[in-house]
Tab-separated table of C-alpha atoms in Angstrom:
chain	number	residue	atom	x	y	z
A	1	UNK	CA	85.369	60.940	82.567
A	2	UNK	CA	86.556	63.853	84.393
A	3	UNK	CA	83.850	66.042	86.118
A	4	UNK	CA	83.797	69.333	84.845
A	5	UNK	CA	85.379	72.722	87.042
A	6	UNK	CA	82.349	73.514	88.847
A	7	UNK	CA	81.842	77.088	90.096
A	8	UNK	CA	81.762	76.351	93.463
A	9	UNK	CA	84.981	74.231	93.461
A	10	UNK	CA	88.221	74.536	92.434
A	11	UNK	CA	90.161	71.453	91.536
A	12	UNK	CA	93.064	69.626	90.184
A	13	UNK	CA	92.718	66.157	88.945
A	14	UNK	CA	95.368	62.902	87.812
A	15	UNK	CA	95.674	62.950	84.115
A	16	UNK	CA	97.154	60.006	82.298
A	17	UNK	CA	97.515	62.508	78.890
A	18	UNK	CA	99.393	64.924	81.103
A	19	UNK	CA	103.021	64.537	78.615
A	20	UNK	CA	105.527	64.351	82.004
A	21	UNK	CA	108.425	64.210	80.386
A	22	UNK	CA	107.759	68.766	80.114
A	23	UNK	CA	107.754	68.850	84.121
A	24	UNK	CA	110.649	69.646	85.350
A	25	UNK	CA	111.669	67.221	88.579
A	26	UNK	CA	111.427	68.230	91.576
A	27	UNK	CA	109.731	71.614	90.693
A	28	UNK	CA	106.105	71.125	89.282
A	29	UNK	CA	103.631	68.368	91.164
A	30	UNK	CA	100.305	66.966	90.058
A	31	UNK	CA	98.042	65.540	92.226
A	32	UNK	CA	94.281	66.145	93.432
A	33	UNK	CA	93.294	68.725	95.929
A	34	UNK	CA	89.674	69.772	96.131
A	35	UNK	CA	88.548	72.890	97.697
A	36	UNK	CA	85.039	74.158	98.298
A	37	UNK	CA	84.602	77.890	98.277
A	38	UNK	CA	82.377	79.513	100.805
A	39	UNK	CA	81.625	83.441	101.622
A	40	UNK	CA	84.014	86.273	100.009
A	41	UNK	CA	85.725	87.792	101.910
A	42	UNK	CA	86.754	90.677	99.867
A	43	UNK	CA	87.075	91.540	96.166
A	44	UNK	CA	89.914	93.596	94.571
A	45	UNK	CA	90.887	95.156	90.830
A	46	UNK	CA	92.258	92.138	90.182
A	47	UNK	CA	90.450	89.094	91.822
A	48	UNK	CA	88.627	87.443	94.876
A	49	UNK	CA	89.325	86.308	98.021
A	50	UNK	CA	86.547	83.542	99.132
A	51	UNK	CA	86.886	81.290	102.448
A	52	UNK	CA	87.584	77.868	101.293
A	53	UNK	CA	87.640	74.472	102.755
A	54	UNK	CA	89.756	71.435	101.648
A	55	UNK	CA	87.535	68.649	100.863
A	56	UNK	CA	90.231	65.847	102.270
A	57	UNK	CA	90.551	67.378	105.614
A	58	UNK	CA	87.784	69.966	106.482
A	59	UNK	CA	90.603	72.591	106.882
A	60	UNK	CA	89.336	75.861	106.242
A	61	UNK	CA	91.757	78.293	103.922
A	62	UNK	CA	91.264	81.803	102.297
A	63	UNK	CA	91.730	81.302	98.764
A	64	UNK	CA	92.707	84.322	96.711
A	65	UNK	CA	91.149	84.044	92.663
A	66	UNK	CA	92.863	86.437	90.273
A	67	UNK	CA	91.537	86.402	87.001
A	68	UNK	CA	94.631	86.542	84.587
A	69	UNK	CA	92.466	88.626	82.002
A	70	UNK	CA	92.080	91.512	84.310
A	71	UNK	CA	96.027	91.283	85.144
A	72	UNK	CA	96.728	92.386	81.812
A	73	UNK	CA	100.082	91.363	81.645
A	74	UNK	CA	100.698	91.349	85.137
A	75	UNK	CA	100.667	87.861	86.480
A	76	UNK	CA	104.532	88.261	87.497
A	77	UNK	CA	103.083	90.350	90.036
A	78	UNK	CA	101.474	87.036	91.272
A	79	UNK	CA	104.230	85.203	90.346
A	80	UNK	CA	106.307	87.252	92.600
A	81	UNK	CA	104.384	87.172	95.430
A	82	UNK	CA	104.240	83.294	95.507
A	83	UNK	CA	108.315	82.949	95.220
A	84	UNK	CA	108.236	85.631	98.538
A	85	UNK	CA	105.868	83.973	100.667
A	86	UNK	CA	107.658	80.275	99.374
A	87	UNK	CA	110.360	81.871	101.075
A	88	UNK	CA	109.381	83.476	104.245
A	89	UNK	CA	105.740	82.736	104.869
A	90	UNK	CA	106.724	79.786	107.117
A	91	UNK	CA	109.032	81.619	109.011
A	92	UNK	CA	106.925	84.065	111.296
A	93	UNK	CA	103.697	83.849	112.927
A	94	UNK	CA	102.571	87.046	112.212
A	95	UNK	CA	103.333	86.734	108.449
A	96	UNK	CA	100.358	84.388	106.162
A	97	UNK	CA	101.260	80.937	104.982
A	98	UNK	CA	101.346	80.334	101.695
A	99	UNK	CA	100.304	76.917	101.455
A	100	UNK	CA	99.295	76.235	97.449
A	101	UNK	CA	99.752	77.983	94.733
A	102	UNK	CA	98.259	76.783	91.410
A	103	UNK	CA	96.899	77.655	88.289
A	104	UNK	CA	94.135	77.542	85.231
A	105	UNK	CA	94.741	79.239	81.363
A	106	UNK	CA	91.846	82.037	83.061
A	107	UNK	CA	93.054	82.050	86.783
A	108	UNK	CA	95.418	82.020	89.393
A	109	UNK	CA	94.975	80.237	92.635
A	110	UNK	CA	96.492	81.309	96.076
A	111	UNK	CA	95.141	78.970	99.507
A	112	UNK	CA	96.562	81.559	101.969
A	113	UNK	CA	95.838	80.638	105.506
A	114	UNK	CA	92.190	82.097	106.651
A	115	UNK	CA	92.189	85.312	108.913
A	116	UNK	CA	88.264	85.530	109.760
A	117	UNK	CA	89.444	88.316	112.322
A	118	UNK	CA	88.623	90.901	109.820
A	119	UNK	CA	90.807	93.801	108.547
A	120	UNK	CA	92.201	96.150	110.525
A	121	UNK	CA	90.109	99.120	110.125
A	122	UNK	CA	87.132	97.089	110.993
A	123	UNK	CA	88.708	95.678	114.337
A	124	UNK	CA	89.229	99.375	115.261
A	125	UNK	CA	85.582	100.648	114.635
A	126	UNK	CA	84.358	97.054	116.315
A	127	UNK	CA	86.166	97.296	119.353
A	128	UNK	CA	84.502	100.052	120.973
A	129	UNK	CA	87.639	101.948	122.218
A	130	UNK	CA	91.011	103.030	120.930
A	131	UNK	CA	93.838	103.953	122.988
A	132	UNK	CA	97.682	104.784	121.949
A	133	UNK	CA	99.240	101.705	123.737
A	134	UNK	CA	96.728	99.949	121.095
A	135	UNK	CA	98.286	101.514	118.400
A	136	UNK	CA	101.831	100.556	120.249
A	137	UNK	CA	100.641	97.221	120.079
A	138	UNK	CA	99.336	96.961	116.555
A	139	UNK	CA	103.130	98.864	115.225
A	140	UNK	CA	105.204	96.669	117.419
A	141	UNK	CA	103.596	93.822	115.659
A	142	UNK	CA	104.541	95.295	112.212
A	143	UNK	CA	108.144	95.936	112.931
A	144	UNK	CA	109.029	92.350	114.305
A	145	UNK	CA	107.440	91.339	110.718
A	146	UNK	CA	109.187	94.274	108.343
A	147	UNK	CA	112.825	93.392	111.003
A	148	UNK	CA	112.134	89.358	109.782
A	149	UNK	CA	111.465	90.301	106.302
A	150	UNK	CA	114.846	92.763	106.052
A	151	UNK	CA	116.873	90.631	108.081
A	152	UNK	CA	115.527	88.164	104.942
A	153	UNK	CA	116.722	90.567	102.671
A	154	UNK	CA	112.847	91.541	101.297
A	155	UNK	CA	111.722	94.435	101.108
A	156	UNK	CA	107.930	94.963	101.617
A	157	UNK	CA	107.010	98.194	99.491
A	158	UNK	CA	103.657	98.317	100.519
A	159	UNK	CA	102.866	98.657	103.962
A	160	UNK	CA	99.742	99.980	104.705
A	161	UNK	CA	96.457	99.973	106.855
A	162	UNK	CA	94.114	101.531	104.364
A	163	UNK	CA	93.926	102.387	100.765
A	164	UNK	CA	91.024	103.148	98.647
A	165	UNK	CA	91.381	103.307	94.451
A	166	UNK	CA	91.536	107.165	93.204
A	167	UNK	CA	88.204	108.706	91.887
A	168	UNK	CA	87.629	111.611	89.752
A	169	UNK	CA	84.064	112.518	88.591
A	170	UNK	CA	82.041	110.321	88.467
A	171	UNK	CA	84.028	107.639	88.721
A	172	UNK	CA	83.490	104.266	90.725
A	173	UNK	CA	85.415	104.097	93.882
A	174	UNK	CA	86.897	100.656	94.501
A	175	UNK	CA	88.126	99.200	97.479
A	176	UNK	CA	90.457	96.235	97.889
A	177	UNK	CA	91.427	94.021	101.292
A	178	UNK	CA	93.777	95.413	103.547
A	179	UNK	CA	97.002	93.948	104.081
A	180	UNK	CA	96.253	94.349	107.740
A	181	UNK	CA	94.409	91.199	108.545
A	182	UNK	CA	93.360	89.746	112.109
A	183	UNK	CA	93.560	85.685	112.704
A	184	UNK	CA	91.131	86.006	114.573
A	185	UNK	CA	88.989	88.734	116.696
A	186	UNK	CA	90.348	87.407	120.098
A	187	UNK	CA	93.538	90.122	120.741
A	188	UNK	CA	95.241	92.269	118.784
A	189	UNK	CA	98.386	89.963	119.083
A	190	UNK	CA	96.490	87.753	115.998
A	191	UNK	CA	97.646	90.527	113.399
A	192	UNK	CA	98.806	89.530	110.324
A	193	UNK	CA	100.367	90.828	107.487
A	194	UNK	CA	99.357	89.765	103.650
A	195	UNK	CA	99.915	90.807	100.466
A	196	UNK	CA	103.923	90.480	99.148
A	197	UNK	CA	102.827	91.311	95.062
A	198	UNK	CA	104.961	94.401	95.620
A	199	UNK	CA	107.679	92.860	97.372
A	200	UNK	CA	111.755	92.193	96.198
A	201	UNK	CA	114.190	90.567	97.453
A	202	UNK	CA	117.366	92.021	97.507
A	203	UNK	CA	120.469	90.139	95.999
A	204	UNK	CA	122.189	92.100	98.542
A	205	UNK	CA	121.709	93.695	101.687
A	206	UNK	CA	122.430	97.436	100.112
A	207	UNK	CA	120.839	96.446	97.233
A	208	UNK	CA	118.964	99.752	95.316
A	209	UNK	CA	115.536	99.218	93.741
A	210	UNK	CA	114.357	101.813	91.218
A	211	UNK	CA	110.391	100.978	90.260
A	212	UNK	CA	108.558	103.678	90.904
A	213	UNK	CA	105.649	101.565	92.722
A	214	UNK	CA	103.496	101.669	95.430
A	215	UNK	CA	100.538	103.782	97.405
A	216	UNK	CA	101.351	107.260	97.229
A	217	UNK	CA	100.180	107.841	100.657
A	218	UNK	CA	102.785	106.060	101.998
A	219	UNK	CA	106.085	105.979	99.624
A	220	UNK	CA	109.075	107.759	100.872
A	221	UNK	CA	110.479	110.905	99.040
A	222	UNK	CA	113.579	108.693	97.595
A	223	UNK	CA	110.770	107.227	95.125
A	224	UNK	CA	109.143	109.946	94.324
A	225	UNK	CA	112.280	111.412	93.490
A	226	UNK	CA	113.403	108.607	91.784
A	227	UNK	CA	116.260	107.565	93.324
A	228	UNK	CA	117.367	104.269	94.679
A	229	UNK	CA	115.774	103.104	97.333
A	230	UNK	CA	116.205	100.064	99.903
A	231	UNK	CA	114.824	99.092	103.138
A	232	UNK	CA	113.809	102.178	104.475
A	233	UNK	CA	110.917	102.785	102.387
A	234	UNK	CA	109.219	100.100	104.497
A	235	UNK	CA	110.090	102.530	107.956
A	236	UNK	CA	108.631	105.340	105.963
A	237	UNK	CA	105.181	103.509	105.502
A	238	UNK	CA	104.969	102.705	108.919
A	239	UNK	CA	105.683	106.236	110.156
A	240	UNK	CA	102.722	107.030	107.907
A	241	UNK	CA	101.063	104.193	109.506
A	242	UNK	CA	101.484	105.476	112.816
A	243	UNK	CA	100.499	108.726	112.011
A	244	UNK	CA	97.150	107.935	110.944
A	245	UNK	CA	95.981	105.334	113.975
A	246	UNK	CA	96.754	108.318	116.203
A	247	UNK	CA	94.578	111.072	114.459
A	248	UNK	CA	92.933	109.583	111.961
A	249	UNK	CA	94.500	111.801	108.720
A	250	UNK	CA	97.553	111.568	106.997
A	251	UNK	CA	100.562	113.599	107.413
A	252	UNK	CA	100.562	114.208	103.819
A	253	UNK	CA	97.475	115.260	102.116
A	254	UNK	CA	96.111	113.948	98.841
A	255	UNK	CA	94.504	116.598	96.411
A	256	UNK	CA	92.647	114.736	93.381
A	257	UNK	CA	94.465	111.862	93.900
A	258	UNK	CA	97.816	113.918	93.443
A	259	UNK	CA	100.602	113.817	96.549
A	260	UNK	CA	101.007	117.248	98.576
A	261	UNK	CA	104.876	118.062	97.633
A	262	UNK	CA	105.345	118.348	101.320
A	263	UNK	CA	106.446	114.591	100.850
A	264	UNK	CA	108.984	115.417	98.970
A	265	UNK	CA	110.825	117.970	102.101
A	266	UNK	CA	109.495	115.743	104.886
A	267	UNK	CA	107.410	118.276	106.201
A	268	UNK	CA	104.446	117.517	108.669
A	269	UNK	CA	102.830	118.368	111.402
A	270	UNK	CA	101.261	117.856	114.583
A	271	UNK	CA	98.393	120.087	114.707
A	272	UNK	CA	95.938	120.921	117.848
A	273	UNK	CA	93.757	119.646	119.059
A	274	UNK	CA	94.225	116.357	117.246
A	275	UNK	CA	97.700	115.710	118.555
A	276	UNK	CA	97.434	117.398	121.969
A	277	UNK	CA	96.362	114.087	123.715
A	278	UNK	CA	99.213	112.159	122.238
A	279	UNK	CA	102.382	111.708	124.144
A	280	UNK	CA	105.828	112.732	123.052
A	281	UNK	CA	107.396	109.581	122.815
A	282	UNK	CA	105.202	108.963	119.997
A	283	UNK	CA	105.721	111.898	118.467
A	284	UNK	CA	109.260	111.408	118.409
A	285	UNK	CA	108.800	107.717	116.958
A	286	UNK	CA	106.824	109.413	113.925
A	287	UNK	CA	109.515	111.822	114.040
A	288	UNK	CA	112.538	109.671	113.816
A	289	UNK	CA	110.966	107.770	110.715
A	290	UNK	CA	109.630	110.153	108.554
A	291	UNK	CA	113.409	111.645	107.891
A	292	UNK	CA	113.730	112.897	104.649
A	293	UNK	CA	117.331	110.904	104.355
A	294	UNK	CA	116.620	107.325	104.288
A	295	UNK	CA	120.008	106.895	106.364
A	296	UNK	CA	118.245	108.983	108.967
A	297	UNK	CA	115.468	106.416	109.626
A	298	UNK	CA	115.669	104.097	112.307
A	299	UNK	CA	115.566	100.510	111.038
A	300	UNK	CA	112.856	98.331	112.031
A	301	UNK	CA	115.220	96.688	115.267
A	302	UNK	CA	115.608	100.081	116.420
A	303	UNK	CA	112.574	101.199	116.470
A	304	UNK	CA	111.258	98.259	118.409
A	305	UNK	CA	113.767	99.431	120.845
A	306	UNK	CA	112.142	102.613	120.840
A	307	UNK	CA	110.538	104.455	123.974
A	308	UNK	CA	107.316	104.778	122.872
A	309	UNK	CA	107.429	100.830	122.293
A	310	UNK	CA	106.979	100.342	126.202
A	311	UNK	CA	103.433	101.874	125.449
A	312	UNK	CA	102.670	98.459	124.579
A	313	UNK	CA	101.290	95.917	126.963
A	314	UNK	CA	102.991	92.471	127.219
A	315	UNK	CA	101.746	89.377	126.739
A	316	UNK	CA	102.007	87.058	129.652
A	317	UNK	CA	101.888	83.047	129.105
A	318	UNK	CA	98.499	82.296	129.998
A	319	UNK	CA	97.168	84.816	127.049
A	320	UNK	CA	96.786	87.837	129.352
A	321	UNK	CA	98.263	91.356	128.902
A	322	UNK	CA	99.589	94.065	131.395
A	323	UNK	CA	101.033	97.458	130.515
A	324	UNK	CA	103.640	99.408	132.645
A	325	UNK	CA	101.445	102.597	131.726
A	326	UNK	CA	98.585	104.302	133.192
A	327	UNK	CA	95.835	104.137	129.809
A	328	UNK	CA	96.079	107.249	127.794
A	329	UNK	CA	92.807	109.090	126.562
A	330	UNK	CA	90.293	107.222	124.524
A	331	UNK	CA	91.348	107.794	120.368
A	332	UNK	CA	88.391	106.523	118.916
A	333	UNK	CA	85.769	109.457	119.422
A	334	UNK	CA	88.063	111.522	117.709
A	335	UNK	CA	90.299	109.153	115.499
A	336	UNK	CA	86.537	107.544	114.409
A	337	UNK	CA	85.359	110.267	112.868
A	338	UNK	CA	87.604	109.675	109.866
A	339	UNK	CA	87.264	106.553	110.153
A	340	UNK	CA	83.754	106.207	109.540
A	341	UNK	CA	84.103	108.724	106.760
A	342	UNK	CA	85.882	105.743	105.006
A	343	UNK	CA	83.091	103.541	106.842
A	344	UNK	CA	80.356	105.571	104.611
A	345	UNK	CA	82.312	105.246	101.333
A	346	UNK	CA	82.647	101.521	101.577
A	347	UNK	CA	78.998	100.743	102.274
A	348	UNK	CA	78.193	103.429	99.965
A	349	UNK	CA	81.121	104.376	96.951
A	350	UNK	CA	78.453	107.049	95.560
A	351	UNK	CA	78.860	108.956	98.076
A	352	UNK	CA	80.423	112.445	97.620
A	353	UNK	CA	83.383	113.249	99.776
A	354	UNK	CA	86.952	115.195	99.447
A	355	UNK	CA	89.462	113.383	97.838
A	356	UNK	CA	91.911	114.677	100.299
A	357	UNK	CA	90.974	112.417	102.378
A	358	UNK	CA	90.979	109.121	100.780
A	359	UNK	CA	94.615	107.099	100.412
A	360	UNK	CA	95.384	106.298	97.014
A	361	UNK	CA	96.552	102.794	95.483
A	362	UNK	CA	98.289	102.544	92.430
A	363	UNK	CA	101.466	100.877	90.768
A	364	UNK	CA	103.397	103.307	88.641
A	365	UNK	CA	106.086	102.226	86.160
A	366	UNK	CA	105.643	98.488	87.239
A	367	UNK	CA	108.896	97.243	85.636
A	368	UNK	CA	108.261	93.556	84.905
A	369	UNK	CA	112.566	93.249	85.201
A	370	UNK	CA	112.863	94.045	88.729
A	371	UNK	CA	109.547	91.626	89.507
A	372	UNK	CA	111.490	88.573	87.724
A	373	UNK	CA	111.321	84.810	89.690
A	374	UNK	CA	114.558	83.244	89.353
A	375	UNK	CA	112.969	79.822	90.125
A	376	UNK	CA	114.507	76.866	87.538
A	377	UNK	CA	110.798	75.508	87.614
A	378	UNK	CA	108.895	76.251	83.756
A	379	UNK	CA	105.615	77.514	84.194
A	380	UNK	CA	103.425	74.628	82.192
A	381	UNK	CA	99.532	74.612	81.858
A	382	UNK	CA	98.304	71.098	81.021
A	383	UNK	CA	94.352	71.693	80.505
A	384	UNK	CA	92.192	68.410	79.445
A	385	UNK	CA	88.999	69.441	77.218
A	386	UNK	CA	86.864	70.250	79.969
A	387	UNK	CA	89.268	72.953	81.461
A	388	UNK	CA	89.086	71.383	84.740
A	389	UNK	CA	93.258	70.602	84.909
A	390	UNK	CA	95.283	72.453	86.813
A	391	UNK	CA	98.897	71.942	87.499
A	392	UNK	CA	100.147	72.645	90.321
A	393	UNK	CA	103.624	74.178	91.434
A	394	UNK	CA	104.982	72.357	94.464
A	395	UNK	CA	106.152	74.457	97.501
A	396	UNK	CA	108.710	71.674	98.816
C-alpha cells in the first residue's frame, strides 16, 4: 500500500495504475525521489521556500512549494520559470540550478539548489561595513549573469535587491525572498541570482515584449509607457540597483504605492550629503543606464567594461581578493539607516512608516500569451487515492 504524502515529506512513488501509454517519451519521467523538508527559509504571496534534503543521498536542496490555489490562474508563471532555468540554470555559476521540477493537483514543486548565505539585504546589515568597491563587486556579479542571460536571448524583467508588497491602511505588509541570494556567507563572490517567473525568452535577439509587468521601482519608462521593450529593461533595474546600495533610497520615489512621473523623463538626482562621498565614476555608471532611450543604455558587456568596474577587487586563485583602489568611506552608517527602516518592517509589518520609502512588487497586465512554454511535453497529473503521486517532468 502506498504510504500516504506526509507533511514533512514530499514524494513521488512507482505506480503500476499509472496508464503510460498518456506520457509522452522522452518528456515526462516517473520514478521515486524523497525529500525531507527542514527550516523555511522564506514565505511569499504565493508559496514556501523550506531547506530540503534528498533522502537517497543526504544532499541538501531549497525546495520552493507554491500552492496552485493561491496562483489563481497563474501557474504558467511557474511553468515559465522552470522552461528558463531548464535552459540556462546549468550554464553559470552565479545563476541557481534547477534540478527538479514536479508536481501535485494542490502544489508545485521546485528543488532549487540551497543558498544558506542569506539574502542580500541581510549580508549587508551582517557584515558590519559597506564600502562602494562592495557594491562594485556585488553589480559586477549581476552583469556577467544579465550579459549570459541576453547573450541567451532571456530577458530577466525583474532584477531587484529589495521589494516589499504595497500597503494602504491598514493593510498587512508582506514580504517575499529576494532574488539576491548568497551560496554561502563566505565572500560576496557566492551571489546568486533566483527567481526567472518573470522572465522571456526572445525568439529573436530584437525581439519587443509588451506585458506591462514587473516592480515599479525598477521598470524602465518604455513600460510604463507601454511601448516595446527588450533587453534594456534589465540595465534599467540595475541602474536602480546601484542607486540604492550607494545611498540607501531610490532615485524614484514611491507615493502610496504610485511611481513619481519622474520615471517617465529619466530625471534623478544626486543629492548632498548622501552622494558627496561617492565617486564620479559611479555616478556616471548610474548615469549611463538610467537613459531615458533604451538605445542609450549601455548593455550589460559594456558596462562591465565600465570605469567604475575597476572599483571592484579581484579574485586571486587561492580565494583571496586585492583591489587596485585605496577603500572609499564606510556606506553603511549612512546607507543603514534605510536599511534598517526595512529591518523594522520585516520583524515588525505593523509598524507605521512612509510608503515612499518602501519598493513595490506587483505584476500588472500579466498576459498569459507572452508567458507560453513551447515544450512538446503534456502536462499530466496521475494522483493514486491517497494523493501521494506525483509525476514528474524530466529535465534531460
Amino acid at each position: 500500500m502506498t504510504k500516504p504524502l506526509a507533511a514533512s515529506y514530499v514524494s513521488t512513488f512507482l505506480c503500476a495504475h499509472v496508464p503510460l501509454s498518456h506520457v509522452a517519451p522522452g518528456h515526462l519521467d516517473l520514478f521515486k525521489c524523497d525529500y525531507k523538508t527542514g527550516r523555511i527559509l522564506g514565505n511569499g504571496t504565493f508559496g514556501t521556500v523550506k531547506e530540503a534534503i534528498k533522502i537517497s543521498t543526504g544532499e541538501k536542496y531549497a525546495l520552493k512549494v507554491i500552492n496552485k490555489n493561491h496562483m489563481r490562474g497563474r501557474e504558467q508563471l511557474v511553468r515559465n520559470e522552470v522552461k528558463i532555468l531548464k535552459g540556462i540554470s546549468r550554464g553559470h555559476r552565479h545563476i541557481v540550478t534547477l534540478h527538479e521540477y514536479f508536481e501535485t493537483p494542490n502544489s508545485l514543486y521546485l528543488v532549487l539548489d540551497l543558498c544558506s548565505g542569506g539574502e542580500l539585504f541581510e549580508y549587508i546589515m551582517e557584515k558590519g561595513s559597506f564600502y562602494e568597491e562592495n557594491a562594485a563587486e556585488i553589480i559586477r556579479t549581476v552583469l556577467d549573469c544579465v550579459a549570459y542571460l541576453h547573450e541567451n536571448n532571456v530577458v530577466h524583467r525583474d532584477i531587484k535587491e529589495f521589494y516589499i508588497h504595497p500597503f494602504f491602511g491598514d493593510a498587512k505588509i508582506e514580504f517575499e525572498p529576494e532574488n539576491l541570494l548568497f551560496r554561502s556567507k563566505d565572500s560576496l563572490s557566492q551571489l546568486m541570482i533566483s527567481d526567472f517567473g518573470l522572465s522571456q525568452t526572445l525568439e529573436t535577439p530584437d525581439m519587443m515584449l509588451s506585458t506591462k509587468l514587473g516592480t515599479p521601482t525598477y521598470m524602465a519608462p518604455e513600460i510604463f509607457l507601454h511601448k516595446g521593450y527588450g533587453k534594456p529593461v534589465d540595465l534599467w533595474a540595475i541602474g536602480v540597483m546601484t542607486y540604492f546600495l550607494l545611498c540607501g533610497f531610490f532615485p524614484f520615489a514611491l507615493e502610496g504605492g504610485i511611481v513619481d512621473e519622474k520615471v517617465l523623463r529619466a530625471e534623478f538626482y544626486f543629492e548632498e550629503p548622501y552622494w558627496l562621498d561617492i565617486s564620479s565614476e559611479a555616478k556616471d555608471f548610474i548615469s549611463k543606464l538610467l537613459c531615458l532611450n533604451p538605445n542609450d543604455r549601455m548593455t550589460a558587456i559594456e558596462a562591465m567594461k565600465h570605469p567604475w568596474m575597476a572599483f571592484a577587487p579581484i579574485q586571486l586563485g587561492d580565494g583571496s581578493k586585492i583591489s587596485s583602489r585605496v577603500p572609499t568611506v564606510d556606506l553603511l552608517p549612512a546607507v543603514g539607516r534605510e536599511f534598517s527602516k526595512r529591518s523594522t518592517l520585516r520583524k515588525n509589518p505593523s509598524a507605521k512608516t512612509n510608503p515612499s520609502v518602501q519598493s513595490t512588487h506587483v505584476v500588472l497586465d500579466a498576459v498569459a500569451s507572452e508567458l507560453v512554454t513551447h515544450e512538446s511535453a503534456m502536462d499530466v497529473e496521475y494522483v493514486n487515492r491517497e494523493g501521494a503521486l506525483m509525476v514528474q517532468q524530466s529535465l534531460e
